[in-house]
Coordinates of C-alpha atoms in Angstrom, one line a residue:
Chain A
M1 CA 52.2 43.8 18.9
K2 CA 50.1 46.9 18.7
V3 CA 46.6 46.8 20.2
L4 CA 43.8 49.2 19.3
V5 CA 41.0 49.5 21.8
A6 CA 37.7 51.3 21.0
V7 CA 35.7 53.0 23.7
K8 CA 32.4 54.8 23.8
R9 CA 30.9 57.5 26.0
V10 CA 27.5 56.5 27.2
I11 CA 25.0 57.3 29.9
D12 CA 26.2 55.9 33.3
Y13 CA 24.7 52.5 33.7
N14 CA 23.2 53.4 37.1
V15 CA 21.2 56.2 35.7
K16 CA 17.4 55.7 35.3
I17 CA 16.8 57.2 31.9
R18 CA 14.0 59.6 30.8
V19 CA 12.4 59.8 27.4
K20 CA 12.0 63.4 26.1
P21 CA 8.4 64.6 26.2
D22 CA 8.3 65.1 22.5
G23 CA 9.3 61.5 21.9
S24 CA 12.4 62.5 19.8
D25 CA 15.0 60.7 21.9
V26 CA 16.2 59.9 25.4
D27 CA 17.0 63.0 27.4
L28 CA 20.8 63.2 28.0
T29 CA 21.0 66.8 29.3
N30 CA 22.7 67.0 32.8
V31 CA 22.9 63.2 32.9
K32 CA 26.1 61.5 34.3
M33 CA 28.1 60.0 31.4
A34 CA 30.8 57.3 31.7
M35 CA 32.8 54.8 29.7
N36 CA 30.6 51.9 28.5
P37 CA 31.1 49.0 30.9
F38 CA 32.1 46.6 28.1
C39 CA 34.7 49.1 26.9
E40 CA 36.2 49.2 30.3
I41 CA 36.7 45.5 30.1
A42 CA 38.3 46.0 26.6
V43 CA 40.7 48.5 27.9
E44 CA 41.6 46.3 30.9
E45 CA 42.3 43.3 28.6
A46 CA 44.5 45.5 26.4
V47 CA 46.5 46.8 29.4
R48 CA 46.8 43.2 30.7
L49 CA 48.2 42.1 27.4
K50 CA 50.8 44.9 27.7
E51 CA 51.7 43.9 31.2
Q52 CA 52.2 40.3 30.0
G53 CA 54.6 41.6 27.4
V54 CA 52.3 40.5 24.5
A55 CA 51.3 44.0 23.5
T56 CA 53.9 46.7 22.9
E57 CA 51.6 49.6 22.5
V58 CA 47.9 50.2 23.4
V59 CA 46.1 52.9 21.4
A60 CA 42.6 54.0 22.6
V61 CA 40.1 55.3 20.0
T62 CA 36.7 56.8 20.1
V63 CA 34.2 58.2 17.6
G64 CA 31.9 60.9 19.0
P65 CA 31.5 64.4 20.3
K66 CA 34.2 66.5 21.9
A67 CA 33.1 65.5 25.4
A68 CA 34.1 61.9 24.6
Q69 CA 37.7 62.9 25.2
E70 CA 37.0 62.4 28.9
Q71 CA 36.6 58.7 28.2
L72 CA 39.8 58.7 26.2
R73 CA 41.6 60.3 29.2
T74 CA 40.1 57.6 31.4
A75 CA 41.5 54.9 29.0
L76 CA 44.9 56.7 29.2
A77 CA 44.8 56.7 33.0
L78 CA 44.0 53.0 33.0
G79 CA 47.2 52.3 30.9
A80 CA 46.7 53.1 27.2
D81 CA 49.7 54.8 25.7
R82 CA 48.0 57.3 23.4
A83 CA 44.6 58.1 22.1
I84 CA 42.8 59.0 18.9
H85 CA 39.5 60.9 18.8
V86 CA 37.4 60.9 15.7
E87 CA 35.3 63.9 16.4
S88 CA 31.7 64.0 15.1
D89 CA 28.7 65.7 16.6
E90 CA 26.3 63.8 14.3
R91 CA 24.4 60.7 15.6
V92 CA 26.8 58.0 14.7
E93 CA 25.3 54.5 14.4
S94 CA 27.3 51.3 14.4
L95 CA 28.1 51.1 10.7
G96 CA 29.4 54.7 10.7
A97 CA 31.5 54.1 13.8
A98 CA 32.8 50.9 12.2
K99 CA 33.7 52.7 9.0
A100 CA 35.6 55.4 10.9
L101 CA 37.4 52.7 13.0
A102 CA 38.3 50.8 9.9
K103 CA 40.2 53.9 8.6
V104 CA 42.0 54.2 11.9
V105 CA 42.9 50.5 11.7
E106 CA 44.3 51.2 8.2
K107 CA 46.5 54.0 9.5
E108 CA 47.6 52.3 12.7
A109 CA 47.8 48.7 11.5
P110 CA 47.2 47.0 14.9
Q111 CA 47.5 43.3 15.2
L112 CA 44.5 43.1 17.5
V113 CA 41.4 45.4 17.9
I114 CA 39.4 45.0 21.1
L115 CA 35.9 46.4 21.5
G116 CA 33.1 45.8 24.0
K117 CA 30.4 43.4 22.9
Q118 CA 27.7 46.1 23.0
A119 CA 27.1 49.7 24.2
I120 CA 24.5 50.0 26.9
D121 CA 22.7 52.9 25.2
S122 CA 21.9 51.6 21.7
D123 CA 22.2 47.9 22.8
N124 CA 23.2 47.2 19.2
N125 CA 26.0 44.6 19.5
Q126 CA 27.2 45.3 15.9
T127 CA 30.3 47.5 15.7
G128 CA 33.0 44.9 16.4
Q129 CA 31.5 42.5 13.8
M130 CA 31.1 45.3 11.3
L131 CA 34.7 46.5 11.8
A132 CA 35.9 42.9 11.3
A133 CA 33.9 42.7 8.0
L134 CA 35.2 46.1 6.7
T135 CA 38.9 45.2 7.5
G136 CA 38.6 41.6 6.3
M137 CA 39.7 40.3 9.7
P138 CA 38.3 37.4 11.6
Q139 CA 36.2 38.1 14.7
G140 CA 36.1 36.7 18.2
T141 CA 32.9 38.0 19.7
F142 CA 31.6 37.7 23.3
A143 CA 35.1 36.7 24.6
S144 CA 35.4 35.4 28.1
A145 CA 39.1 34.3 27.7
V146 CA 41.8 35.1 25.2
E147 CA 45.3 33.9 24.5
V148 CA 47.8 35.1 21.9
D149 CA 49.8 32.2 20.4
G150 CA 52.2 33.3 17.8
E151 CA 50.2 34.4 14.7
T152 CA 47.0 33.0 16.2
L153 CA 44.5 34.4 18.7
K154 CA 42.6 31.8 20.7
V155 CA 39.2 33.1 22.0
V156 CA 36.8 31.4 24.3
R157 CA 33.4 32.7 23.4
E158 CA 30.2 32.8 25.4
I159 CA 27.5 31.2 23.3
D160 CA 23.9 30.1 24.0
G161 CA 24.3 26.9 25.9
G162 CA 27.9 27.2 26.9
L163 CA 31.4 28.1 25.7
Q164 CA 33.0 27.8 22.3
T165 CA 36.7 28.2 21.5
V166 CA 37.9 29.5 18.2
A167 CA 41.3 30.1 16.7
L168 CA 41.7 33.3 14.7
K169 CA 44.4 34.3 12.3
L170 CA 46.0 37.7 13.4
P171 CA 45.3 40.5 12.8
A172 CA 41.8 40.0 14.4
V173 CA 39.0 41.8 16.1
M174 CA 37.6 40.7 19.4
T175 CA 34.7 41.9 21.5
T176 CA 34.5 41.5 25.3
D177 CA 31.9 39.8 27.4
L178 CA 31.4 40.5 31.1
R179 CA 33.4 37.7 32.5
L180 CA 36.6 38.4 30.5
N181 CA 38.1 40.3 33.4
E182 CA 37.5 42.7 36.3
P183 CA 38.5 46.2 35.2
R184 CA 40.8 48.2 37.5
Y185 CA 40.2 51.7 38.8
A186 CA 42.3 54.6 37.7
K187 CA 44.7 55.9 40.4
L188 CA 45.0 59.6 41.0
P189 CA 48.7 59.8 39.9
D190 CA 47.8 57.9 36.7
I191 CA 44.9 60.3 36.1
M192 CA 47.4 63.2 36.3
K193 CA 49.9 61.5 34.0
A194 CA 47.1 60.7 31.5
K195 CA 46.7 64.5 30.9
K196 CA 50.1 64.6 29.3
K197 CA 49.7 61.6 27.1
P198 CA 49.2 62.3 23.4
L199 CA 45.6 62.6 22.1
D200 CA 45.2 63.1 18.3
V201 CA 41.9 64.6 17.0
L202 CA 40.7 63.7 13.5
T203 CA 37.5 64.2 11.7
P204 CA 35.5 61.7 9.6
A205 CA 36.2 64.0 6.6
E206 CA 40.0 63.8 7.2
L207 CA 39.6 60.0 7.3
G208 CA 37.5 60.1 4.1
V209 CA 34.5 58.4 5.6
E210 CA 30.8 59.2 5.7
V211 CA 29.4 58.3 9.1
A212 CA 25.7 59.0 8.2
S213 CA 23.4 56.1 8.6
G214 CA 20.7 54.6 6.5
L215 CA 18.5 54.5 9.6
T216 CA 16.1 57.2 10.8
L217 CA 15.0 57.3 14.4
L218 CA 11.3 58.1 14.1
K219 CA 10.3 58.0 17.7
V220 CA 11.4 57.0 21.2
E221 CA 8.8 56.1 23.8
P222 CA 8.8 54.7 27.3
P223 CA 8.0 51.0 27.5
A224 CA 4.5 49.9 28.6
E225 CA 4.3 50.2 32.3
R226 CA 3.6 47.1 34.3
Q227 CA 0.5 47.4 36.5
G228 CA 1.4 47.6 40.1
G229 CA 1.1 44.2 41.8
V230 CA 0.0 43.1 45.2
K231 CA 2.0 41.7 48.1
V232 CA 0.7 38.4 49.4
G233 CA 0.9 37.4 53.0
S234 CA 1.8 33.7 52.8
V235 CA 2.8 30.9 50.4
D236 CA -0.7 29.6 50.6
E237 CA -2.1 32.9 49.3
L238 CA 0.6 33.0 46.6
V239 CA -0.3 29.5 45.3
D240 CA -4.0 30.3 45.4
K241 CA -3.5 33.5 43.4
L242 CA -1.4 31.8 40.8
K243 CA -3.9 29.0 40.4
N244 CA -7.2 31.0 40.6
E245 CA -6.4 34.6 39.7
A246 CA -3.5 34.5 37.3
K247 CA -4.3 30.9 36.2
V248 CA -0.6 30.3 35.3
I249 CA -0.3 27.1 37.2
A250 CA -2.6 24.1 37.3
Chain B
M1 CA 9.6 41.3 -1.4
S2 CA 11.4 38.2 -0.4
I3 CA 12.8 37.4 2.9
L4 CA 15.6 35.1 3.9
V5 CA 15.5 33.6 7.4
L6 CA 18.8 32.1 8.8
A7 CA 17.7 29.0 10.7
E8 CA 19.0 28.5 14.2
H9 CA 20.0 24.9 15.1
H10 CA 21.8 23.0 17.7
D11 CA 22.8 19.3 18.1
G12 CA 21.0 18.3 14.9
Q13 CA 17.7 20.0 15.9
L14 CA 16.0 23.0 14.5
A15 CA 15.8 25.6 17.4
D16 CA 12.4 26.9 18.4
A17 CA 13.6 30.4 17.8
T18 CA 13.4 29.8 14.0
A19 CA 9.6 29.5 14.2
H20 CA 9.4 32.8 16.0
V21 CA 11.6 34.5 13.4
V22 CA 9.4 33.2 10.6
A23 CA 6.5 34.8 12.4
A24 CA 8.3 38.1 12.2
A25 CA 9.0 37.5 8.5
Q26 CA 5.3 36.9 8.0
A27 CA 4.5 40.2 9.7
I28 CA 6.8 41.9 7.1
G29 CA 5.1 40.1 4.3
G30 CA 6.5 38.5 1.2
D31 CA 8.0 35.1 0.1
I32 CA 9.9 33.5 2.9
D33 CA 12.9 31.3 2.4
V34 CA 14.8 29.6 5.2
L35 CA 18.5 29.0 5.0
V36 CA 19.9 26.0 6.9
A37 CA 23.7 26.0 7.0
G38 CA 25.9 23.4 8.6
R39 CA 26.7 19.7 8.5
D40 CA 24.2 16.7 8.2
L41 CA 21.2 18.9 8.0
G42 CA 18.5 16.3 6.9
S43 CA 16.2 16.4 9.9
I44 CA 16.8 20.1 10.5
A45 CA 15.8 21.0 6.9
E46 CA 12.7 18.7 7.2
A47 CA 11.7 20.5 10.4
A48 CA 12.2 23.9 8.7
A49 CA 10.1 22.8 5.7
K50 CA 7.1 22.2 8.0
L51 CA 7.1 25.8 9.3
D52 CA 4.0 27.6 8.2
G53 CA 4.6 30.4 5.6
V54 CA 7.9 29.1 4.4
A55 CA 8.1 28.8 0.6
R56 CA 11.5 27.2 0.3
V57 CA 14.2 25.8 2.5
R58 CA 17.7 26.3 1.1
V59 CA 20.3 23.9 2.5
A60 CA 24.1 24.7 2.6
D61 CA 25.6 21.5 3.7
S62 CA 29.4 21.8 4.1
E63 CA 32.1 21.3 6.6
V64 CA 33.0 25.0 6.4
F65 CA 29.6 25.8 8.1
A66 CA 29.8 23.0 10.7
H67 CA 30.3 25.3 13.7
Q68 CA 28.4 28.3 12.5
L69 CA 31.5 30.5 12.4
A70 CA 30.8 34.1 11.4
E71 CA 33.3 34.4 8.6
P72 CA 32.1 31.7 6.3
L73 CA 28.4 32.1 7.2
A74 CA 28.5 35.8 6.5
D75 CA 30.2 35.1 3.1
L76 CA 27.4 32.6 2.3
L77 CA 24.7 35.1 3.2
V78 CA 26.4 37.7 1.0
S79 CA 26.4 35.4 -1.9
L80 CA 22.6 34.9 -1.5
A81 CA 21.5 38.3 -0.3
D82 CA 21.0 39.9 -3.7
D83 CA 17.8 37.8 -4.1
Y84 CA 16.2 39.3 -1.0
S85 CA 14.9 42.5 0.5
H86 CA 15.3 41.3 4.1
V87 CA 17.6 38.9 5.9
L88 CA 16.4 37.9 9.3
A89 CA 17.9 35.8 12.1
A90 CA 17.1 35.3 15.8
A91 CA 18.9 37.6 18.2
S92 CA 20.8 34.6 19.5
T93 CA 24.6 34.5 19.9
T94 CA 24.8 33.1 16.4
G95 CA 22.5 35.8 14.8
K96 CA 24.3 38.5 16.7
N97 CA 27.7 37.2 15.6
V98 CA 26.9 36.8 11.9
L99 CA 24.3 39.4 10.8
P100 CA 26.3 42.6 11.5
R101 CA 29.2 41.1 9.5
L102 CA 26.8 40.5 6.6
A103 CA 25.3 44.0 6.9
A104 CA 28.8 45.7 6.8
L105 CA 29.8 43.6 3.8
K106 CA 26.6 44.8 2.0
D107 CA 27.2 48.4 3.3
V108 CA 23.9 48.6 5.1
A109 CA 22.8 49.2 8.7
Q110 CA 21.7 46.3 10.9
I111 CA 18.6 46.6 13.1
S112 CA 19.1 44.6 16.3
E113 CA 16.5 42.7 18.3
I114 CA 13.3 44.0 16.9
I115 CA 10.2 43.4 19.0
A116 CA 7.6 44.6 16.5
V117 CA 7.1 45.2 12.8
E118 CA 5.4 48.5 11.9
S119 CA 5.9 48.1 8.1
A120 CA 8.3 46.5 5.7
D121 CA 10.9 49.2 6.6
T122 CA 9.9 50.3 10.1
F123 CA 10.5 48.4 13.2
K124 CA 10.4 48.8 17.0
R125 CA 13.3 47.8 19.2
P126 CA 14.3 48.3 22.8
I127 CA 17.2 50.6 23.7
Y128 CA 18.8 51.5 27.1
A129 CA 18.3 48.1 28.6
G130 CA 14.6 48.1 27.6
N131 CA 13.9 51.4 29.3
A132 CA 12.9 53.0 26.0
I133 CA 11.5 51.7 22.8
A134 CA 12.8 53.2 19.6
T135 CA 10.9 53.1 16.3
V136 CA 13.5 53.1 13.4
Q137 CA 13.1 53.3 9.7
S138 CA 15.6 51.8 7.3
G139 CA 16.3 53.5 4.0
D140 CA 18.7 50.8 2.9
A141 CA 17.8 48.5 0.0
L142 CA 18.6 45.4 2.0
K143 CA 17.2 45.2 5.6
V144 CA 19.4 43.1 7.9
I145 CA 17.5 42.4 11.1
T146 CA 17.8 40.3 14.2
V147 CA 14.6 39.3 15.9
R148 CA 13.9 39.0 19.7
S149 CA 12.1 35.7 19.5
T150 CA 10.1 36.1 22.7
A151 CA 8.3 39.1 21.1
F152 CA 6.7 37.0 18.3
D153 CA 4.5 33.9 18.6
A154 CA 5.9 30.8 16.8
V155 CA 4.3 29.8 13.6
A156 CA 2.6 26.4 13.4
Q157 CA 4.2 23.4 11.9
E158 CA 1.8 22.4 9.1
G159 CA 3.7 23.7 6.1
S160 CA 5.3 21.8 3.3
A161 CA 8.1 23.9 1.7
S162 CA 10.4 22.6 -1.0
V163 CA 13.9 21.8 0.0
E164 CA 16.8 22.5 -2.3
A165 CA 20.6 22.6 -2.0
V166 CA 22.6 25.8 -2.2
D167 CA 25.7 25.5 -4.2
A168 CA 28.0 27.4 -1.9
A169 CA 31.6 28.0 -2.8
V170 CA 32.8 29.4 0.5
D171 CA 36.1 28.8 2.1
N172 CA 37.5 30.1 5.3
A173 CA 41.2 30.9 5.9
L174 CA 40.5 33.3 8.8
S175 CA 39.1 31.2 11.7
S176 CA 38.8 27.7 12.9
F177 CA 36.8 25.8 15.5
V178 CA 38.8 24.5 18.4
G179 CA 36.3 23.1 20.8
E180 CA 33.2 23.7 22.9
E181 CA 31.9 23.1 26.3
L182 CA 28.1 22.9 26.6
A183 CA 26.2 22.9 29.8
K184 CA 23.9 19.8 30.0
S185 CA 20.4 20.2 31.2
D186 CA 17.2 18.0 31.1
R187 CA 15.0 21.0 31.7
P188 CA 13.3 23.1 29.1
E189 CA 15.5 25.7 27.3
L190 CA 15.6 29.0 29.2
G191 CA 14.5 31.1 26.2
A192 CA 11.6 28.9 25.4
A193 CA 10.3 27.8 28.8
R194 CA 6.7 28.5 29.8
V195 CA 7.8 28.9 33.4
V196 CA 11.1 30.2 34.6
V197 CA 12.4 30.1 38.2
S198 CA 15.4 32.3 38.8
G199 CA 17.8 32.7 41.7
G200 CA 19.9 35.7 42.6
R201 CA 22.6 36.7 45.1
G202 CA 20.1 35.9 47.9
M203 CA 20.6 32.2 47.1
G204 CA 23.9 32.5 49.0
S205 CA 25.7 29.7 47.1
G206 CA 25.6 27.4 44.1
E207 CA 24.7 24.5 46.3
N208 CA 21.6 26.3 47.5
F209 CA 20.3 26.5 43.9
K210 CA 19.3 22.9 44.4
I211 CA 16.4 23.9 46.5
L212 CA 14.9 25.4 43.3
D213 CA 15.1 22.0 41.5
S214 CA 12.0 20.4 42.9
V215 CA 9.8 23.5 42.4
A216 CA 11.1 23.8 38.8
D217 CA 10.4 20.2 38.1
K218 CA 6.8 20.5 39.4
L219 CA 6.2 23.5 37.3
G220 CA 8.0 22.2 34.2
A221 CA 10.2 25.3 34.5
A222 CA 13.7 26.3 33.4
I223 CA 16.0 27.6 36.0
G224 CA 17.7 31.0 35.5
A225 CA 19.9 33.3 37.4
S226 CA 20.7 37.0 37.9
R227 CA 24.0 38.4 36.9
A228 CA 24.9 38.8 40.5
A229 CA 24.5 35.0 41.0
V230 CA 26.5 34.3 37.9
D231 CA 29.3 36.7 38.9
A232 CA 29.4 35.2 42.4
G233 CA 30.2 31.9 40.7
F234 CA 27.0 30.2 41.9
V235 CA 25.9 29.0 38.4
P236 CA 27.3 29.0 34.9
N237 CA 26.7 32.2 32.8
D238 CA 24.4 30.6 30.2
M239 CA 21.7 30.7 33.0
Q240 CA 21.9 34.4 33.2
V241 CA 18.7 36.4 32.5
G242 CA 19.2 40.0 31.7
Q243 CA 20.4 42.7 29.3
T244 CA 23.7 40.9 28.9
G245 CA 22.3 37.4 29.2
K246 CA 19.1 35.8 27.9
I247 CA 15.9 37.7 27.3
V248 CA 12.9 35.6 28.4
A249 CA 9.2 36.2 28.4
P250 CA 7.5 33.2 30.0
D251 CA 3.9 32.9 31.3
L252 CA 5.3 32.8 34.8
Y253 CA 8.6 34.2 36.1
I254 CA 9.5 33.5 39.7
A255 CA 12.4 35.7 41.0
V256 CA 13.9 34.3 44.1
G257 CA 16.4 36.3 46.1
I258 CA 16.8 38.8 43.2
S259 CA 16.8 42.5 44.0
G260 CA 15.7 43.6 40.5
A261 CA 18.5 45.7 39.0
I262 CA 17.8 47.4 35.7
Q263 CA 20.0 45.0 33.9
H264 CA 18.0 42.0 35.2
L265 CA 14.6 43.6 34.5
A266 CA 15.6 44.1 30.9
G267 CA 15.7 40.4 30.5
M268 CA 12.4 39.4 32.1
K269 CA 10.0 42.3 32.4
D270 CA 7.9 41.1 29.4
S271 CA 6.9 38.0 31.3
K272 CA 3.2 37.6 31.7
V273 CA 3.1 37.1 35.4
I274 CA 6.0 37.9 37.7
V275 CA 6.4 36.6 41.2
A276 CA 9.0 37.9 43.6
I277 CA 10.2 36.2 46.7
N278 CA 12.6 38.4 48.7
K279 CA 13.1 39.2 52.3
D280 CA 13.8 42.9 51.6
E281 CA 10.5 44.5 51.1
E282 CA 12.2 47.6 49.6
A283 CA 13.7 45.5 46.7
P284 CA 13.0 47.1 43.3
I285 CA 11.8 43.7 42.0
F286 CA 8.5 44.3 43.9
Q287 CA 7.7 47.3 41.7
V288 CA 7.4 45.0 38.6
A289 CA 6.1 41.9 40.4
D290 CA 2.4 41.0 40.1
Y291 CA 2.7 39.0 43.3
G292 CA 5.3 39.7 45.9
L293 CA 6.0 37.6 48.9
V294 CA 8.2 39.2 51.6
A295 CA 9.8 36.1 53.1
D296 CA 13.1 34.3 53.7
L297 CA 13.5 32.2 50.6
F298 CA 14.9 29.3 52.5
E299 CA 11.6 28.9 54.3
A300 CA 9.3 30.0 51.4
I301 CA 10.7 27.7 48.7
P302 CA 10.4 24.4 50.6
E303 CA 6.9 25.5 51.6
L304 CA 6.0 26.4 48.1
D305 CA 7.4 23.1 46.9
S306 CA 5.2 21.2 49.4
K307 CA 2.1 23.0 48.3
L308 CA 2.4 22.6 44.5

């Protein structure tokens, strides 16, 4: 079966972000960018399905600016067969991305679409669910284990309080949680080979979608700073402070 | 304006999170209905009817909603949404699973994990693991919103809403429930606990987490963990506090053997008082801790236990 895997270019998760002085957004100039960590897990799962002989072709897709092709090349180096770039310089929110991805799903007709559960920039956790809705597919979100069984996808989901297993009728959409797998690193020869793999570029207009959002970002500000605390010298002092100063224990 | 709140419930009990989401609905203003969907909902609907500010509890009692699967629940919400200007749910795994599906079916954006209501169409929410706060305005006719429950105080339970059944003709050919495996705990729920004691990689092993038990019992605390402790296999993942786990904001948070990575801080930095116990005095956790103790946790925890 064909697997489509969506990836997003985001700020590297180790970077301490800065808010622009005018409060319009987060400052992304000269900041290290990378593939969203949950998307790495999605690519890894798609490649493992191929290695198991379940998937026959893995297609990586992204929606975003031209620079996002770097992340598609990373996906190709990790084992995806080809890539599709929906190029847009606009701010694309989850619904817009889901609409563009839905058109790609229509063209490619994959049996399984894998996304990360959330992007670490917007922290939305929406795109996979929205894509499932727009394509009329069932969704297996926050997956920590998956198994393809004929026409059914079994997904173990991480829910509050434990794990839930659901069976989905294929074609389906799933989103990855952290414990699904441990992503591999791209090897140098694979990075070289990835440069020759096909990468198609499309625009939202060519796909016939409008990626603009009903949301307006009015302001971005740093969170309230916590007041610097004190170091205590002993457990006795700690207990005393908690009882008498902070009054959080009796 | 009228607002529909999707009730959160587990094991036949209304979850505390619902009372917090109703508080967010009150901040928006308007008539508030609560939707309870599932099987055998009598006591849950009763508890929802007692929440202050709720006008009406709508009950969708059907086998198809029994396991809160996203596909039928989103279809149910779609069938009711035309009567409302806002649909709210807790930013729990259920809310996060269902509401974006509803939003896309209604062709509107979804606003995730709001922490403040500025007006009926403008909300604040954290982005970049809580390192920035965005103010967003929705131009959509229907606002679909998940609420970070720790950011709103629960409403009182002195209401008396009417309870009525929803005639829901929803079927589901797409997905089915296979089974679940829930962690058992006698302690307060992590998201709602007044005190949380969390262990990190410094705990060394899952076995060592037991030394937190007695302290937690004396403080009436829930026990949490950092992602490092979960990834190391010390404890199950539903104990994880962080950007990708649970977001908590207790009165007292005690971080034991936790370095304080960005991803962990995103889950606990709104706690009222933070205590850090770590032997590395350079650990970033000390930058957010109100009280820091540089000590070996294997000595400090038993001593703390004996002095409480």
